[in-house]
Amino acid sequence: KSIVNVTGLVFDASHALLQLSDSSVVQYRHDESGHPFLVPISQSMCTTFIDDDVAALIDSPPQQHHSKKLSLARVGSEGMVLFAVSSFNESTSRGAIALRALPGSENQINSTSKP
């Protein structure tokens, strides 16, 4: 396996998503003591209904007419990390965006900034 794409937060190296050559996604993050580790993200968390439509097509490989992007952002006063998955199928001109909370990112900013 190799890394084909990395998505992270600007000015914050505490979270990143790594897309691997086999289409799997792993999350890079730090524990409370600052040690880095990788956590696999379930495939269902990284799909939209467009991905399901493309997978159902038998006559066309998904890579030829399908694109997918992942992105991360911190939102709200709690600093929750959200990730967006966007998929687009060129042959049908349809796309979708799914917005999800990144597992393990709950209250990370507040827990590290409190005295």
PDB file of C-alpha atoms in Angstrom:
ATOM      1  CA  LYS A   1       0.000   0.000   0.000  1.00  0.00           C
ATOM      2  CA  SER A   2       1.026   3.561  -0.596  1.00  0.00           C
ATOM      3  CA  ILE A   3      -0.425   6.944   0.352  1.00  0.00           C
ATOM      4  CA  VAL A   4      -2.195   8.602  -2.572  1.00  0.00           C
ATOM      5  CA  ASN A   5      -3.645  11.645  -0.787  1.00  0.00           C
ATOM      6  CA  VAL A   6      -3.312  13.434   2.553  1.00  0.00           C
ATOM      7  CA  THR A   7      -5.933  15.778   3.988  1.00  0.00           C
ATOM      8  CA  GLY A   8      -5.226  17.792   7.103  1.00  0.00           C
ATOM      9  CA  LEU A   9      -6.004  20.905   9.082  1.00  0.00           C
ATOM     10  CA  VAL A  10      -4.256  24.215   8.416  1.00  0.00           C
ATOM     11  CA  PHE A  11      -2.034  25.196  11.395  1.00  0.00           C
ATOM     12  CA  ASP A  12      -2.991  21.998  13.264  1.00  0.00           C
ATOM     13  CA  ALA A  13      -1.096  18.733  12.840  1.00  0.00           C
ATOM     14  CA  SER A  14      -3.201  16.859  15.396  1.00  0.00           C
ATOM     15  CA  HIS A  15      -5.434  15.253  12.740  1.00  0.00           C
ATOM     16  CA  ALA A  16      -4.963  14.079   9.168  1.00  0.00           C
ATOM     17  CA  LEU A  17      -6.647  11.591   6.857  1.00  0.00           C
ATOM     18  CA  LEU A  18      -4.478   9.403   4.639  1.00  0.00           C
ATOM     19  CA  GLN A  19      -6.063   7.834   1.567  1.00  0.00           C
ATOM     20  CA  LEU A  20      -4.239   4.641   0.625  1.00  0.00           C
ATOM     21  CA  SER A  21      -3.789   3.027  -2.781  1.00  0.00           C
ATOM     22  CA  ASP A  22      -6.342   0.309  -1.960  1.00  0.00           C
ATOM     23  CA  SER A  23      -9.029   3.024  -1.343  1.00  0.00           C
ATOM     24  CA  SER A  24      -8.886   2.609   2.431  1.00  0.00           C
ATOM     25  CA  VAL A  25      -8.575   5.629   4.725  1.00  0.00           C
ATOM     26  CA  VAL A  26      -6.662   5.904   7.996  1.00  0.00           C
ATOM     27  CA  GLN A  27      -6.681   8.731  10.498  1.00  0.00           C
ATOM     28  CA  TYR A  28      -3.410  10.097  11.866  1.00  0.00           C
ATOM     29  CA  ARG A  29      -3.754  11.753  15.262  1.00  0.00           C
ATOM     30  CA  HIS A  30      -1.965  12.361  18.572  1.00  0.00           C
ATOM     31  CA  ASP A  31      -2.922  10.926  21.941  1.00  0.00           C
ATOM     32  CA  GLU A  32      -3.076  13.095  25.089  1.00  0.00           C
ATOM     33  CA  SER A  33       0.678  12.799  25.642  1.00  0.00           C
ATOM     34  CA  GLY A  34       1.447  13.818  22.049  1.00  0.00           C
ATOM     35  CA  HIS A  35       2.340  10.395  20.653  1.00  0.00           C
ATOM     36  CA  PRO A  36       1.165   9.858  17.066  1.00  0.00           C
ATOM     37  CA  PHE A  37      -0.878   6.825  16.004  1.00  0.00           C
ATOM     38  CA  LEU A  38      -3.013   5.598  13.087  1.00  0.00           C
ATOM     39  CA  VAL A  39      -6.651   4.528  13.278  1.00  0.00           C
ATOM     40  CA  PRO A  40      -8.477   2.862  10.353  1.00  0.00           C
ATOM     41  CA  ILE A  41     -11.647   4.690   9.265  1.00  0.00           C
ATOM     42  CA  SER A  42     -14.507   2.411   8.239  1.00  0.00           C
ATOM     43  CA  GLN A  43     -15.318   2.440   4.543  1.00  0.00           C
ATOM     44  CA  SER A  44     -18.932   3.380   5.291  1.00  0.00           C
ATOM     45  CA  MET A  45     -17.740   6.635   6.920  1.00  0.00           C
ATOM     46  CA  CYS A  46     -15.954   7.636   3.699  1.00  0.00           C
ATOM     47  CA  THR A  47     -18.723   7.070   1.160  1.00  0.00           C
ATOM     48  CA  THR A  48     -21.722   8.899  -0.258  1.00  0.00           C
ATOM     49  CA  PHE A  49     -24.680   7.522  -2.169  1.00  0.00           C
ATOM     50  CA  ILE A  50     -22.790   8.370  -5.376  1.00  0.00           C
ATOM     51  CA  ASP A  51     -20.080   5.870  -4.385  1.00  0.00           C
ATOM     52  CA  ASP A  52     -22.785   3.243  -3.891  1.00  0.00           C
ATOM     53  CA  ASP A  53     -24.250   4.019  -7.341  1.00  0.00           C
ATOM     54  CA  VAL A  54     -20.825   3.718  -8.990  1.00  0.00           C
ATOM     55  CA  ALA A  55     -20.048   0.442  -7.200  1.00  0.00           C
ATOM     56  CA  ALA A  56     -23.313  -1.009  -8.541  1.00  0.00           C
ATOM     57  CA  LEU A  57     -22.249  -0.386 -12.159  1.00  0.00           C
ATOM     58  CA  ILE A  58     -20.836  -3.558 -13.682  1.00  0.00           C
ATOM     59  CA  ASP A  59     -19.849  -2.310 -17.151  1.00  0.00           C
ATOM     60  CA  SER A  60     -17.605   0.601 -16.090  1.00  0.00           C
ATOM     61  CA  PRO A  61     -14.716   0.622 -13.610  1.00  0.00           C
ATOM     62  CA  PRO A  62     -15.370   3.331 -10.952  1.00  0.00           C
ATOM     63  CA  GLN A  63     -11.950   4.942 -11.367  1.00  0.00           C
ATOM     64  CA  GLN A  64     -12.670   5.992 -14.967  1.00  0.00           C
ATOM     65  CA  HIS A  65     -15.612   8.338 -14.325  1.00  0.00           C
ATOM     66  CA  HIS A  66     -15.645   8.874 -10.590  1.00  0.00           C
ATOM     67  CA  SER A  67     -13.818  11.282  -8.319  1.00  0.00           C
ATOM     68  CA  LYS A  68     -13.740  11.585  -4.541  1.00  0.00           C
ATOM     69  CA  LYS A  69     -12.225  14.186  -2.231  1.00  0.00           C
ATOM     70  CA  LEU A  70     -11.891  14.368   1.555  1.00  0.00           C
ATOM     71  CA  SER A  71     -11.390  17.519   3.622  1.00  0.00           C
ATOM     72  CA  LEU A  72     -11.163  18.436   7.320  1.00  0.00           C
ATOM     73  CA  ALA A  73     -12.193  21.513   9.314  1.00  0.00           C
ATOM     74  CA  ARG A  74     -12.573  22.559  12.946  1.00  0.00           C
ATOM     75  CA  VAL A  75     -15.988  24.061  13.700  1.00  0.00           C
ATOM     76  CA  GLY A  76     -17.744  25.698  16.601  1.00  0.00           C
ATOM     77  CA  SER A  77     -16.516  26.909  19.955  1.00  0.00           C
ATOM     78  CA  GLU A  78     -15.787  23.300  20.947  1.00  0.00           C
ATOM     79  CA  GLY A  79     -13.367  22.896  18.040  1.00  0.00           C
ATOM     80  CA  MET A  80     -14.930  19.660  16.807  1.00  0.00           C
ATOM     81  CA  VAL A  81     -13.161  18.216  13.769  1.00  0.00           C
ATOM     82  CA  LEU A  82     -15.526  17.461  10.898  1.00  0.00           C
ATOM     83  CA  PHE A  83     -14.675  15.789   7.652  1.00  0.00           C
ATOM     84  CA  ALA A  84     -16.448  16.130   4.366  1.00  0.00           C
ATOM     85  CA  VAL A  85     -16.532  13.471   1.686  1.00  0.00           C
ATOM     86  CA  SER A  86     -17.476  14.666  -1.785  1.00  0.00           C
ATOM     87  CA  SER A  87     -18.064  12.302  -4.687  1.00  0.00           C
ATOM     88  CA  PHE A  88     -18.804  13.062  -8.322  1.00  0.00           C
ATOM     89  CA  ASN A  89     -19.746  10.693 -11.125  1.00  0.00           C
ATOM     90  CA  GLU A  90     -18.852  12.255 -14.495  1.00  0.00           C
ATOM     91  CA  SER A  91     -20.931   9.824 -16.541  1.00  0.00           C
ATOM     92  CA  THR A  92     -24.166  10.829 -14.738  1.00  0.00           C
ATOM     93  CA  SER A  93     -23.143  14.396 -13.798  1.00  0.00           C
ATOM     94  CA  ARG A  94     -24.271  13.698 -10.239  1.00  0.00           C
ATOM     95  CA  GLY A  95     -22.449  14.447  -7.040  1.00  0.00           C
ATOM     96  CA  ALA A  96     -22.937  14.293  -3.282  1.00  0.00           C
ATOM     97  CA  ILE A  97     -21.354  15.643  -0.126  1.00  0.00           C
ATOM     98  CA  ALA A  98     -21.448  13.885   3.249  1.00  0.00           C
ATOM     99  CA  LEU A  99     -20.435  15.715   6.426  1.00  0.00           C
ATOM    100  CA  ARG A 100     -19.395  13.664   9.469  1.00  0.00           C
ATOM    101  CA  ALA A 101     -17.686  14.137  12.833  1.00  0.00           C
ATOM    102  CA  LEU A 102     -14.182  12.717  12.811  1.00  0.00           C
ATOM    103  CA  PRO A 103     -14.021   9.838  15.318  1.00  0.00           C
ATOM    104  CA  GLY A 104     -11.847  10.600  18.345  1.00  0.00           C
ATOM    105  CA  SER A 105     -11.791  14.372  17.868  1.00  0.00           C
ATOM    106  CA  GLU A 106     -14.419  15.288  20.478  1.00  0.00           C
ATOM    107  CA  ASN A 107     -13.430  18.254  22.638  1.00  0.00           C
ATOM    108  CA  GLN A 108      -9.725  17.916  21.871  1.00  0.00           C
ATOM    109  CA  ILE A 109      -9.095  21.670  21.850  1.00  0.00           C
ATOM    110  CA  ASN A 110     -10.920  22.320  25.129  1.00  0.00           C
ATOM    111  CA  SER A 111      -9.320  19.377  26.911  1.00  0.00           C
ATOM    112  CA  THR A 112      -5.823  20.602  26.053  1.00  0.00           C
ATOM    113  CA  SER A 113      -6.426  24.310  26.691  1.00  0.00           C
ATOM    114  CA  LYS A 114      -8.043  24.074  30.138  1.00  0.00           C
ATOM    115  CA  PRO A 115      -5.785  24.755  33.163  1.00  0.00           C
TER     116      PRO A 115
END
